[in-house]
Amino acid sequence: MKLKIAVLPGDGIGPEVVKQAIKVIKTIEKKYGHKIELLEGIVGGEAIDKYGDPLPDETWKLCEESDAILLGAVGGPKWDNLPGEKRPEKALLKLRGGFNLFANIRPIKVFEKLSFSSTIKPEVLKGVDFVIVRELTGGLYFGKPKEIRVENGEEMAIDTMTYKASEIKRIAHVAFKMAQKRNKKVTSVDKANILECSRLWRKIVDEVSKEYMDVNLEHMYVDNCAMQIVRNPKQFDVILTENTFGDILSDEAAVITGSIGMLPSASLGEGTKGLYEPIHGTAPDIAGKNIANPLATILSVAMMFRYSFDLEKEAKDIENAVDKVIDSGYFTQDLFTGNPYAKQLVSTEEMGDLVCKIIEGGA
Ligand code: NAD
């Protein structure tokens, strides 16, 4: 298969973890005889420094030409004081909004040997395997007006939360379809006791659910869901939620997996083009030290093969290799300390090499 991937490493640990993901892509290319072109582009803080724009036109064009986009992470203290429009994170919103990538898929899976790296008791975590389907192009992050203004001599800030029925409908279909392939349960998360957006959300989700009679639907308030994720995460199969709630809940769920360095994500639209990125940020505290965990980015590549290229075998091959590395007790720093299964501390580079070696069949 001939494929084009836009590769945007970004800032901080972004380039370090993306480098490992590229090794994995090349290993898969060779093993399965694909022809994969990697088009590297500049994004985030680095792009601000060079072009004064977090997503320069040439990077946008490169993404337009590609079948899928792989992104590391953007941002860092150096750019923290820039105005909203000029900040590195604006590049993410532009990519998601520009390509209409409205569905963010975040699998939360517990690797048994990592359950000791989590702050939650291992017996609570055993067998946890759910997916968060987060609406990504609506709600509070995109609603207008969005500004800071002065009224009666005092500064005030406004963010606006809006949702159209069509936006809720299309993301609900994504969640129900996903549940059909899994354990047939959708938990729709909202704040319908307070927010009008949530009341519409609940009504539309109920309507959509009638097309999926084989899927069991439950509604849950977001505050309760935040508690249930750490109290009894096994109850979930597919969590469907809006933009802001999904952002917060998926970071909370990261605790379950033992490290934020283990969580991949895919952002999808109506077509096959998708944006694939780890859910973590640029980790300025560990950047440049070759200690970051690259597995979230590598697992994001597996999602790319599954969702954008429809190459399930290749996706599974990558996921199995990650399973095997974890099973053998080779851990990066974030997973190593305090884990009784930890055998060998490995660097970012070494972790990338180990995954490739297993894919090649050499380990
Ligand atoms: P962060 O995810 O970068 O880091 C949080 C903690 O997790 C840190 O202690 C870090 O060392 C650790 N961590 C993160 N990824 C890791 C990995 N792969 N391996 C090992 N440890 C890892 O979140 P933050 O500190 O809140 O944000 C730092 C910067 O990243 C900010 O500028 C923020 O805006 C940006 N950010 C970007 C994205 C993105 O590009 N999608 C997402 C979140 C944050």
mmCIF file of C-alpha atoms and ligand atoms in Angstrom:
data_model
loop_
_atom_site.group_PDB
_atom_site.id
_atom_site.type_symbol
_atom_site.label_atom_id
_atom_site.label_comp_id
_atom_site.label_asym_id
_atom_site.label_seq_id
_atom_site.Cartn_x
_atom_site.Cartn_y
_atom_site.Cartn_z
ATOM 1 C CA MET A 1 0.000 0.000 0.000
ATOM 2 C CA LYS A 2 1.248 3.521 -0.830
ATOM 3 C CA LEU A 3 0.827 5.922 2.069
ATOM 4 C CA LYS A 4 1.776 9.494 2.956
ATOM 5 C CA ILE A 5 2.132 10.512 6.590
ATOM 6 C CA ALA A 6 2.666 14.082 7.784
ATOM 7 C CA VAL A 7 5.009 13.957 10.777
ATOM 8 C CA LEU A 8 4.916 16.922 13.182
ATOM 9 C CA PRO A 9 7.274 16.293 16.118
ATOM 10 C CA GLY A 10 6.613 19.633 17.905
ATOM 11 C CA ASP A 11 8.285 20.719 21.153
ATOM 12 C CA GLY A 12 9.831 19.276 24.343
ATOM 13 C CA ILE A 13 9.762 15.473 24.314
ATOM 14 C CA GLY A 14 7.713 15.550 21.060
ATOM 15 C CA PRO A 15 10.724 14.984 18.751
ATOM 16 C CA GLU A 16 12.146 12.255 21.055
ATOM 17 C CA VAL A 17 8.979 10.144 21.132
ATOM 18 C CA VAL A 18 8.095 10.765 17.467
ATOM 19 C CA LYS A 19 11.562 9.525 16.473
ATOM 20 C CA GLN A 20 10.713 6.142 18.027
ATOM 21 C CA ALA A 21 7.326 6.083 16.290
ATOM 22 C CA ILE A 22 9.064 6.714 12.951
ATOM 23 C CA LYS A 23 11.321 3.705 13.595
ATOM 24 C CA VAL A 24 8.202 1.608 14.151
ATOM 25 C CA ILE A 25 6.547 2.916 10.944
ATOM 26 C CA LYS A 26 9.689 2.040 8.970
ATOM 27 C CA THR A 27 9.825 -1.423 10.513
ATOM 28 C CA ILE A 28 6.182 -2.065 9.574
ATOM 29 C CA GLU A 29 6.812 -0.658 6.073
ATOM 30 C CA LYS A 30 9.630 -3.114 5.535
ATOM 31 C CA LYS A 31 7.888 -6.120 7.077
ATOM 32 C CA TYR A 32 4.626 -5.718 5.147
ATOM 33 C CA GLY A 33 6.044 -4.286 1.906
ATOM 34 C CA HIS A 34 4.217 -0.951 2.046
ATOM 35 C CA LYS A 35 5.560 2.245 0.500
ATOM 36 C CA ILE A 36 5.325 4.952 3.161
ATOM 37 C CA GLU A 37 6.398 8.532 2.540
ATOM 38 C CA LEU A 38 7.056 10.601 5.669
ATOM 39 C CA LEU A 39 6.664 14.376 5.249
ATOM 40 C CA GLU A 40 8.141 16.199 8.238
ATOM 41 C CA GLY A 41 6.684 19.596 9.208
ATOM 42 C CA ILE A 42 7.229 22.243 11.832
ATOM 43 C CA VAL A 43 4.531 23.007 14.427
ATOM 44 C CA GLY A 44 3.962 24.632 17.842
ATOM 45 C CA GLY A 45 6.552 26.667 19.693
ATOM 46 C CA GLU A 46 9.312 25.839 17.231
ATOM 47 C CA ALA A 47 7.117 27.182 14.403
ATOM 48 C CA ILE A 48 6.331 30.337 16.390
ATOM 49 C CA ASP A 49 10.052 30.991 16.841
ATOM 50 C CA LYS A 50 10.770 30.460 13.152
ATOM 51 C CA TYR A 51 7.648 31.814 11.409
ATOM 52 C CA GLY A 52 5.636 33.600 14.118
ATOM 53 C CA ASP A 53 2.810 31.106 13.506
ATOM 54 C CA PRO A 54 2.155 27.818 15.418
ATOM 55 C CA LEU A 55 0.834 26.195 12.230
ATOM 56 C CA PRO A 56 2.580 27.732 9.205
ATOM 57 C CA ASP A 57 0.940 27.416 5.771
ATOM 58 C CA GLU A 58 3.548 24.957 4.528
ATOM 59 C CA THR A 59 2.825 22.609 7.454
ATOM 60 C CA TRP A 60 -0.902 22.878 6.764
ATOM 61 C CA LYS A 61 -0.305 22.047 3.074
ATOM 62 C CA LEU A 62 1.774 19.041 3.989
ATOM 63 C CA CYS A 63 -1.044 17.771 6.227
ATOM 64 C CA GLU A 64 -3.561 18.370 3.439
ATOM 65 C CA GLU A 65 -1.476 16.219 1.072
ATOM 66 C CA SER A 66 -1.126 13.369 3.572
ATOM 67 C CA ASP A 67 -3.315 10.378 4.375
ATOM 68 C CA ALA A 68 -2.745 10.815 8.103
ATOM 69 C CA ILE A 69 -0.972 13.109 10.558
ATOM 70 C CA LEU A 70 1.332 12.034 13.387
ATOM 71 C CA LEU A 71 1.955 14.680 16.036
ATOM 72 C CA GLY A 72 4.237 14.653 19.102
ATOM 73 C CA ALA A 73 3.201 17.496 21.394
ATOM 74 C CA VAL A 74 3.368 21.285 21.418
ATOM 75 C CA GLY A 75 3.954 24.005 23.995
ATOM 76 C CA GLY A 76 6.248 24.867 26.859
ATOM 77 C CA PRO A 77 7.072 27.585 29.366
ATOM 78 C CA LYS A 78 8.858 29.675 26.735
ATOM 79 C CA TRP A 79 5.555 30.414 24.970
ATOM 80 C CA ASP A 80 3.233 30.457 28.018
ATOM 81 C CA ASN A 81 2.756 34.203 28.085
ATOM 82 C CA LEU A 82 1.764 34.669 24.453
ATOM 83 C CA PRO A 83 -1.834 35.714 23.698
ATOM 84 C CA GLY A 84 -4.295 32.826 22.981
ATOM 85 C CA GLU A 85 -4.206 33.153 19.173
ATOM 86 C CA LYS A 86 -0.395 32.984 19.108
ATOM 87 C CA ARG A 87 0.090 30.085 21.520
ATOM 88 C CA PRO A 88 1.497 26.706 20.357
ATOM 89 C CA GLU A 89 -1.717 24.886 21.348
ATOM 90 C CA LYS A 90 -3.573 26.929 18.728
ATOM 91 C CA ALA A 91 -1.994 24.626 16.124
ATOM 92 C CA LEU A 92 -3.892 21.654 17.591
ATOM 93 C CA LEU A 93 -7.216 23.470 17.517
ATOM 94 C CA LYS A 94 -6.560 24.576 13.927
ATOM 95 C CA LEU A 95 -5.726 21.044 12.797
ATOM 96 C CA ARG A 96 -8.735 19.535 14.570
ATOM 97 C CA GLY A 97 -11.116 22.278 13.406
ATOM 98 C CA GLY A 98 -9.603 22.659 9.914
ATOM 99 C CA PHE A 99 -9.859 18.994 9.014
ATOM 100 C CA ASN A 100 -13.151 18.669 10.903
ATOM 101 C CA LEU A 101 -11.722 15.955 13.142
ATOM 102 C CA PHE A 102 -14.681 15.862 15.497
ATOM 103 C CA ALA A 103 -14.148 12.467 17.126
ATOM 104 C CA ASN A 104 -11.326 11.913 19.564
ATOM 105 C CA ILE A 105 -10.782 8.264 20.467
ATOM 106 C CA ARG A 106 -8.800 7.500 23.599
ATOM 107 C CA PRO A 107 -8.437 3.839 24.600
ATOM 108 C CA ILE A 108 -7.775 3.207 28.283
ATOM 109 C CA LYS A 109 -6.302 -0.218 28.745
ATOM 110 C CA VAL A 110 -4.595 -1.613 31.797
ATOM 111 C CA PHE A 111 -1.470 -3.641 31.176
ATOM 112 C CA GLU A 112 -1.475 -6.092 34.085
ATOM 113 C CA LYS A 113 2.192 -5.607 34.899
ATOM 114 C CA LEU A 114 1.769 -1.854 34.988
ATOM 115 C CA SER A 115 -1.050 -1.926 37.508
ATOM 116 C CA PHE A 116 1.613 -1.501 40.208
ATOM 117 C CA SER A 117 2.778 1.727 38.557
ATOM 118 C CA SER A 118 -0.650 3.240 39.142
ATOM 119 C CA THR A 119 -1.676 5.028 42.328
ATOM 120 C CA ILE A 120 -4.896 2.987 42.253
ATOM 121 C CA LYS A 121 -5.036 -0.482 43.845
ATOM 122 C CA PRO A 122 -4.165 -3.286 41.341
ATOM 123 C CA GLU A 123 -7.350 -5.249 42.191
ATOM 124 C CA VAL A 124 -9.457 -2.247 41.114
ATOM 125 C CA LEU A 125 -7.575 -2.073 37.811
ATOM 126 C CA LYS A 126 -7.505 -5.739 36.775
ATOM 127 C CA GLY A 127 -9.118 -6.187 33.356
ATOM 128 C CA VAL A 128 -9.990 -2.513 32.809
ATOM 129 C CA ASP A 129 -10.416 -1.822 29.102
ATOM 130 C CA PHE A 130 -12.575 1.073 27.920
ATOM 131 C CA VAL A 131 -12.582 3.811 25.308
ATOM 132 C CA ILE A 132 -13.357 7.493 25.715
ATOM 133 C CA VAL A 133 -15.077 8.998 22.666
ATOM 134 C CA ARG A 134 -14.699 12.756 23.072
ATOM 135 C CA GLU A 135 -16.375 15.386 20.867
ATOM 136 C CA LEU A 136 -13.517 17.534 19.656
ATOM 137 C CA THR A 137 -14.634 20.463 17.525
ATOM 138 C CA GLY A 138 -17.543 21.943 19.485
ATOM 139 C CA GLY A 139 -18.401 23.151 22.975
ATOM 140 C CA LEU A 140 -16.482 25.511 25.177
ATOM 141 C CA TYR A 141 -13.187 25.406 23.270
ATOM 142 C CA PHE A 142 -14.694 26.706 20.038
ATOM 143 C CA GLY A 143 -17.849 28.679 21.020
ATOM 144 C CA LYS A 144 -18.004 32.425 20.338
ATOM 145 C CA PRO A 145 -17.787 34.957 21.912
ATOM 146 C CA LYS A 146 -14.498 34.024 23.488
ATOM 147 C CA GLU A 147 -12.674 37.032 24.845
ATOM 148 C CA ILE A 148 -11.431 39.121 27.721
ATOM 149 C CA ARG A 149 -13.020 42.580 27.787
ATOM 150 C CA VAL A 150 -13.462 45.487 30.164
ATOM 151 C CA GLU A 151 -16.966 46.180 31.435
ATOM 152 C CA ASN A 152 -17.739 48.959 33.920
ATOM 153 C CA GLY A 153 -14.009 49.432 34.423
ATOM 154 C CA GLU A 154 -13.418 45.786 35.324
ATOM 155 C CA GLU A 155 -11.804 43.002 33.293
ATOM 156 C CA MET A 156 -14.085 40.097 32.539
ATOM 157 C CA ALA A 157 -13.640 36.896 30.545
ATOM 158 C CA ILE A 158 -16.179 35.063 28.412
ATOM 159 C CA ASP A 159 -16.087 31.534 27.007
ATOM 160 C CA THR A 160 -19.166 30.200 25.276
ATOM 161 C CA MET A 161 -20.438 26.631 25.224
ATOM 162 C CA THR A 162 -22.577 25.707 22.240
ATOM 163 C CA TYR A 163 -23.645 22.420 20.662
ATOM 164 C CA LYS A 164 -25.749 21.817 17.576
ATOM 165 C CA ALA A 165 -27.903 18.681 17.349
ATOM 166 C CA SER A 166 -25.951 17.581 14.260
ATOM 167 C CA GLU A 167 -22.637 17.788 16.163
ATOM 168 C CA ILE A 168 -24.008 15.587 18.949
ATOM 169 C CA LYS A 169 -25.603 13.157 16.529
ATOM 170 C CA ARG A 170 -22.444 12.393 14.540
ATOM 171 C CA ILE A 171 -20.256 11.787 17.614
ATOM 172 C CA ALA A 172 -22.985 9.634 19.190
ATOM 173 C CA HIS A 173 -22.963 7.417 16.093
ATOM 174 C CA VAL A 174 -19.176 6.987 16.454
ATOM 175 C CA ALA A 175 -19.617 5.846 20.075
ATOM 176 C CA PHE A 176 -22.480 3.438 19.380
ATOM 177 C CA LYS A 177 -20.690 1.893 16.399
ATOM 178 C CA MET A 178 -17.598 1.413 18.530
ATOM 179 C CA ALA A 179 -19.647 -0.186 21.329
ATOM 180 C CA GLN A 180 -21.169 -2.626 18.829
ATOM 181 C CA LYS A 181 -17.674 -3.962 18.170
ATOM 182 C CA ARG A 182 -16.863 -4.132 21.878
ATOM 183 C CA ASN A 183 -18.986 -4.942 24.946
ATOM 184 C CA LYS A 184 -22.121 -3.140 23.723
ATOM 185 C CA LYS A 185 -22.385 -0.495 26.408
ATOM 186 C CA VAL A 186 -22.290 3.320 26.055
ATOM 187 C CA THR A 187 -22.063 5.616 29.059
ATOM 188 C CA SER A 188 -22.992 9.120 27.925
ATOM 189 C CA VAL A 189 -21.501 11.710 30.252
ATOM 190 C CA ASP A 190 -23.029 15.170 30.708
ATOM 191 C CA LYS A 191 -24.163 17.735 33.240
ATOM 192 C CA ALA A 192 -27.833 17.746 32.250
ATOM 193 C CA ASN A 193 -28.924 18.883 35.722
ATOM 194 C CA ILE A 194 -27.271 22.278 35.069
ATOM 195 C CA LEU A 195 -26.323 22.867 31.426
ATOM 196 C CA GLU A 196 -28.658 23.422 28.447
ATOM 197 C CA CYS A 197 -25.976 21.964 26.147
ATOM 198 C CA SER A 198 -26.096 18.773 28.207
ATOM 199 C CA ARG A 199 -29.901 18.607 28.084
ATOM 200 C CA LEU A 200 -29.775 18.713 24.283
ATOM 201 C CA TRP A 201 -26.883 16.217 24.382
ATOM 202 C CA ARG A 202 -28.972 13.736 26.391
ATOM 203 C CA LYS A 203 -32.028 14.124 24.130
ATOM 204 C CA ILE A 204 -30.038 13.528 20.933
ATOM 205 C CA VAL A 205 -28.066 10.604 22.373
ATOM 206 C CA ASP A 206 -31.368 8.978 23.403
ATOM 207 C CA GLU A 207 -32.663 9.428 19.856
ATOM 208 C CA VAL A 208 -29.515 7.979 18.251
ATOM 209 C CA SER A 209 -29.561 5.022 20.665
ATOM 210 C CA LYS A 210 -32.828 3.813 19.081
ATOM 211 C CA GLU A 211 -30.798 2.860 15.989
ATOM 212 C CA TYR A 212 -28.561 0.627 18.128
ATOM 213 C CA MET A 213 -30.930 -1.605 20.074
ATOM 214 C CA ASP A 214 -28.108 -4.101 20.718
ATOM 215 C CA VAL A 215 -26.183 -1.450 22.692
ATOM 216 C CA ASN A 216 -27.034 -0.662 26.297
ATOM 217 C CA LEU A 217 -27.077 3.116 26.995
ATOM 218 C CA GLU A 218 -26.690 4.762 30.391
ATOM 219 C CA HIS A 219 -26.395 8.464 31.249
ATOM 220 C CA MET A 220 -24.017 9.674 33.941
ATOM 221 C CA TYR A 221 -23.273 13.133 35.330
ATOM 222 C CA VAL A 222 -19.696 14.188 34.767
ATOM 223 C CA ASP A 223 -18.928 14.673 38.479
ATOM 224 C CA ASN A 224 -20.108 11.135 39.223
ATOM 225 C CA CYS A 225 -18.147 9.805 36.231
ATOM 226 C CA ALA A 226 -14.954 11.440 37.526
ATOM 227 C CA MET A 227 -15.478 9.524 40.759
ATOM 228 C CA GLN A 228 -16.456 6.212 39.093
ATOM 229 C CA ILE A 229 -13.328 6.188 36.896
ATOM 230 C CA VAL A 230 -11.147 5.783 39.973
ATOM 231 C CA ARG A 231 -13.689 3.900 42.113
ATOM 232 C CA ASN A 232 -14.831 1.191 39.680
ATOM 233 C CA PRO A 233 -13.374 1.671 36.187
ATOM 234 C CA LYS A 234 -14.310 -1.870 35.129
ATOM 235 C CA GLN A 235 -17.939 -0.802 34.675
ATOM 236 C CA PHE A 236 -17.107 1.184 31.515
ATOM 237 C CA ASP A 237 -16.977 0.049 27.902
ATOM 238 C CA VAL A 238 -17.421 3.221 25.788
ATOM 239 C CA ILE A 239 -17.646 6.633 27.462
ATOM 240 C CA LEU A 240 -19.239 9.234 25.170
ATOM 241 C CA THR A 241 -18.774 12.860 26.154
ATOM 242 C CA GLU A 242 -18.366 16.448 24.997
ATOM 243 C CA ASN A 243 -15.129 18.346 24.489
ATOM 244 C CA THR A 244 -14.222 19.831 27.888
ATOM 245 C CA PHE A 245 -15.476 16.910 29.996
ATOM 246 C CA GLY A 246 -13.586 14.487 27.724
ATOM 247 C CA ASP A 247 -10.379 16.457 28.050
ATOM 248 C CA ILE A 248 -10.439 16.260 31.825
ATOM 249 C CA LEU A 249 -11.762 12.699 32.176
ATOM 250 C CA SER A 250 -9.167 11.273 29.796
ATOM 251 C CA ASP A 251 -6.302 12.767 31.786
ATOM 252 C CA GLU A 252 -7.846 11.352 34.938
ATOM 253 C CA ALA A 253 -8.109 7.963 33.246
ATOM 254 C CA ALA A 254 -4.393 8.155 32.455
ATOM 255 C CA VAL A 255 -3.733 7.378 36.134
ATOM 256 C CA ILE A 256 -5.312 3.983 35.575
ATOM 257 C CA THR A 257 -2.712 2.965 33.022
ATOM 258 C CA GLY A 258 0.163 3.826 35.335
ATOM 259 C CA SER A 259 1.582 6.647 33.235
ATOM 260 C CA ILE A 260 0.351 9.328 30.907
ATOM 261 C CA GLY A 261 3.162 8.072 28.665
ATOM 262 C CA MET A 262 1.060 4.993 27.798
ATOM 263 C CA LEU A 263 -2.040 6.682 26.351
ATOM 264 C CA PRO A 264 -2.506 7.080 22.602
ATOM 265 C CA SER A 265 -5.264 8.963 20.778
ATOM 266 C CA ALA A 266 -6.838 9.327 17.368
ATOM 267 C CA SER A 267 -8.859 12.280 16.107
ATOM 268 C CA LEU A 268 -11.133 11.353 13.231
ATOM 269 C CA GLY A 269 -13.635 13.021 10.910
ATOM 270 C CA GLU A 270 -16.013 11.794 8.218
ATOM 271 C CA GLY A 271 -13.179 10.597 5.908
ATOM 272 C CA THR A 272 -10.141 8.463 6.623
ATOM 273 C CA LYS A 273 -7.653 11.265 7.365
ATOM 274 C CA GLY A 274 -6.895 11.331 11.059
ATOM 275 C CA LEU A 275 -4.617 13.057 13.546
ATOM 276 C CA TYR A 276 -2.724 10.682 15.823
ATOM 277 C CA GLU A 277 -0.950 11.842 18.967
ATOM 278 C CA PRO A 278 -0.112 10.769 22.510
ATOM 279 C CA ILE A 279 -2.380 12.430 25.049
ATOM 280 C CA HIS A 280 0.564 13.766 27.055
ATOM 281 C CA GLY A 281 2.150 17.158 26.547
ATOM 282 C CA THR A 282 5.723 18.237 25.933
ATOM 283 C CA ALA A 283 6.926 17.291 29.455
ATOM 284 C CA PRO A 284 9.478 20.123 29.725
ATOM 285 C CA ASP A 285 10.738 18.635 33.027
ATOM 286 C CA ILE A 286 12.178 15.585 31.238
ATOM 287 C CA ALA A 287 12.748 16.898 27.706
ATOM 288 C CA GLY A 288 16.129 16.202 26.086
ATOM 289 C CA LYS A 289 17.059 13.506 28.622
ATOM 290 C CA ASN A 290 16.163 10.419 26.568
ATOM 291 C CA ILE A 291 13.938 9.150 29.407
ATOM 292 C CA ALA A 292 10.427 9.874 28.087
ATOM 293 C CA ASN A 293 8.111 6.936 27.451
ATOM 294 C CA PRO A 294 7.498 6.665 23.689
ATOM 295 C CA LEU A 295 4.799 3.969 23.926
ATOM 296 C CA ALA A 296 1.812 6.369 23.774
ATOM 297 C CA THR A 297 3.121 7.695 20.448
ATOM 298 C CA ILE A 298 3.918 4.205 19.182
ATOM 299 C CA LEU A 299 0.406 3.046 20.138
ATOM 300 C CA SER A 300 -0.971 6.112 18.324
ATOM 301 C CA VAL A 301 0.750 4.785 15.189
ATOM 302 C CA ALA A 302 -1.086 1.468 15.724
ATOM 303 C CA MET A 303 -4.353 3.435 15.787
ATOM 304 C CA MET A 304 -3.290 5.168 12.543
ATOM 305 C CA PHE A 305 -2.844 1.830 10.788
ATOM 306 C CA ARG A 306 -6.236 0.703 12.109
ATOM 307 C CA TYR A 307 -8.414 3.770 11.538
ATOM 308 C CA SER A 308 -6.841 5.664 8.618
ATOM 309 C CA PHE A 309 -5.323 2.813 6.615
ATOM 310 C CA ASP A 310 -7.652 -0.042 7.595
ATOM 311 C CA LEU A 311 -4.591 -2.257 8.198
ATOM 312 C CA GLU A 312 -5.671 -4.187 11.284
ATOM 313 C CA LYS A 313 -2.880 -6.774 11.101
ATOM 314 C CA GLU A 314 -0.194 -4.099 11.197
ATOM 315 C CA ALA A 315 -2.005 -2.329 14.058
ATOM 316 C CA LYS A 316 -2.223 -5.539 16.083
ATOM 317 C CA ASP A 317 1.445 -6.300 15.353
ATOM 318 C CA ILE A 318 2.478 -2.991 16.961
ATOM 319 C CA GLU A 319 0.138 -3.468 19.935
ATOM 320 C CA ASN A 320 1.369 -7.014 20.508
ATOM 321 C CA ALA A 321 4.978 -5.798 20.452
ATOM 322 C CA VAL A 322 4.155 -3.198 23.114
ATOM 323 C CA ASP A 323 2.400 -5.886 25.188
ATOM 324 C CA LYS A 324 5.491 -8.088 24.949
ATOM 325 C CA VAL A 325 7.927 -5.344 25.975
ATOM 326 C CA ILE A 326 5.797 -4.487 28.994
ATOM 327 C CA ASP A 327 5.398 -8.171 29.828
ATOM 328 C CA SER A 328 9.154 -8.665 29.823
ATOM 329 C CA GLY A 329 9.638 -5.922 32.407
ATOM 330 C CA TYR A 330 11.585 -3.438 30.279
ATOM 331 C CA PHE A 331 10.268 -0.098 31.533
ATOM 332 C CA THR A 332 11.079 3.552 31.003
ATOM 333 C CA GLN A 333 11.591 5.692 34.109
ATOM 334 C CA ASP A 334 7.912 6.678 34.518
ATOM 335 C CA LEU A 335 6.905 2.996 34.934
ATOM 336 C CA PHE A 336 10.013 1.629 36.625
ATOM 337 C CA THR A 337 10.034 2.986 40.157
ATOM 338 C CA GLY A 338 8.110 0.918 42.697
ATOM 339 C CA ASN A 339 6.952 -1.709 40.200
ATOM 340 C CA PRO A 340 7.789 -5.279 41.340
ATOM 341 C CA TYR A 341 7.740 -6.500 37.705
ATOM 342 C CA ALA A 342 10.388 -3.998 36.598
ATOM 343 C CA LYS A 343 13.466 -5.854 35.361
ATOM 344 C CA GLN A 344 15.381 -3.363 33.306
ATOM 345 C CA LEU A 345 15.301 0.427 33.093
ATOM 346 C CA VAL A 346 15.424 1.524 29.453
ATOM 347 C CA SER A 347 15.789 4.867 27.680
ATOM 348 C CA THR A 348 13.407 6.351 25.109
ATOM 349 C CA GLU A 349 15.665 5.140 22.272
ATOM 350 C CA GLU A 350 16.048 1.655 23.761
ATOM 351 C CA MET A 351 12.288 1.303 24.168
ATOM 352 C CA GLY A 352 11.796 2.218 20.501
ATOM 353 C CA ASP A 353 14.429 -0.325 19.464
ATOM 354 C CA LEU A 354 12.886 -3.089 21.589
ATOM 355 C CA VAL A 355 9.442 -2.607 20.029
ATOM 356 C CA CYS A 356 10.954 -2.679 16.512
ATOM 357 C CA LYS A 357 12.949 -5.795 17.278
ATOM 358 C CA ILE A 358 9.835 -7.652 18.419
ATOM 359 C CA ILE A 359 7.918 -6.529 15.296
ATOM 360 C CA GLU A 360 10.793 -7.796 13.160
ATOM 361 C CA GLY A 361 10.460 -11.093 14.978
ATOM 362 C CA GLY A 362 13.883 -10.905 16.529
ATOM 363 C CA ALA A 363 12.956 -10.879 20.226
HETATM 364 P P1 NAD B 1 2.647 16.941 30.324
HETATM 365 O O1 NAD B 1 1.786 15.841 29.830
HETATM 366 O O2 NAD B 1 3.624 17.481 29.379
HETATM 367 O O3 NAD B 1 3.435 16.443 31.633
HETATM 368 C C1 NAD B 1 2.777 16.041 32.818
HETATM 369 C C2 NAD B 1 3.700 15.083 33.616
HETATM 370 O O4 NAD B 1 3.745 13.829 32.961
HETATM 371 C C3 NAD B 1 5.139 15.576 33.714
HETATM 372 O O5 NAD B 1 5.653 15.222 34.973
HETATM 373 C C4 NAD B 1 5.865 14.804 32.643
HETATM 374 O O6 NAD B 1 7.224 14.597 32.877
HETATM 375 C C5 NAD B 1 5.094 13.500 32.604
HETATM 376 N N1 NAD B 1 5.054 12.914 31.256
HETATM 377 C C6 NAD B 1 4.347 13.378 30.185
HETATM 378 N N2 NAD B 1 4.586 12.622 29.120
HETATM 379 C C7 NAD B 1 5.464 11.666 29.503
HETATM 380 C C8 NAD B 1 6.100 10.597 28.825
HETATM 381 N N3 NAD B 1 5.875 10.319 27.529
HETATM 382 N N4 NAD B 1 6.966 9.833 29.524
HETATM 383 C C9 NAD B 1 7.211 10.057 30.813
HETATM 384 N N5 NAD B 1 6.628 11.068 31.521
HETATM 385 C C10 NAD B 1 5.771 11.864 30.866
HETATM 386 O O7 NAD B 1 1.663 18.072 30.841
HETATM 387 P P2 NAD B 1 1.983 19.550 31.360
HETATM 388 O O8 NAD B 1 3.214 19.532 32.197
HETATM 389 O O9 NAD B 1 0.723 20.019 31.937
HETATM 390 O O10 NAD B 1 2.255 20.397 30.046
HETATM 391 C C11 NAD B 1 3.539 20.718 29.532
HETATM 392 C C12 NAD B 1 3.358 21.465 28.224
HETATM 393 O O11 NAD B 1 2.743 20.614 27.251
HETATM 394 C C13 NAD B 1 2.477 22.704 28.326
HETATM 395 O O12 NAD B 1 3.016 23.714 27.547
HETATM 396 C C14 NAD B 1 1.135 22.237 27.773
HETATM 397 O O13 NAD B 1 0.382 23.288 27.228
HETATM 398 C C15 NAD B 1 1.607 21.282 26.695
HETATM 399 N N6 NAD B 1 0.600 20.252 26.355
HETATM 400 C C16 NAD B 1 0.531 19.909 25.054
HETATM 401 C C17 NAD B 1 -0.350 18.904 24.675
HETATM 402 C C18 NAD B 1 -0.384 18.519 23.223
HETATM 403 O O14 NAD B 1 0.454 18.954 22.443
HETATM 404 N N7 NAD B 1 -1.341 17.708 22.807
HETATM 405 C C19 NAD B 1 -1.117 18.245 25.622
HETATM 406 C C20 NAD B 1 -0.977 18.597 26.959
HETATM 407 C C21 NAD B 1 -0.106 19.602 27.322
#
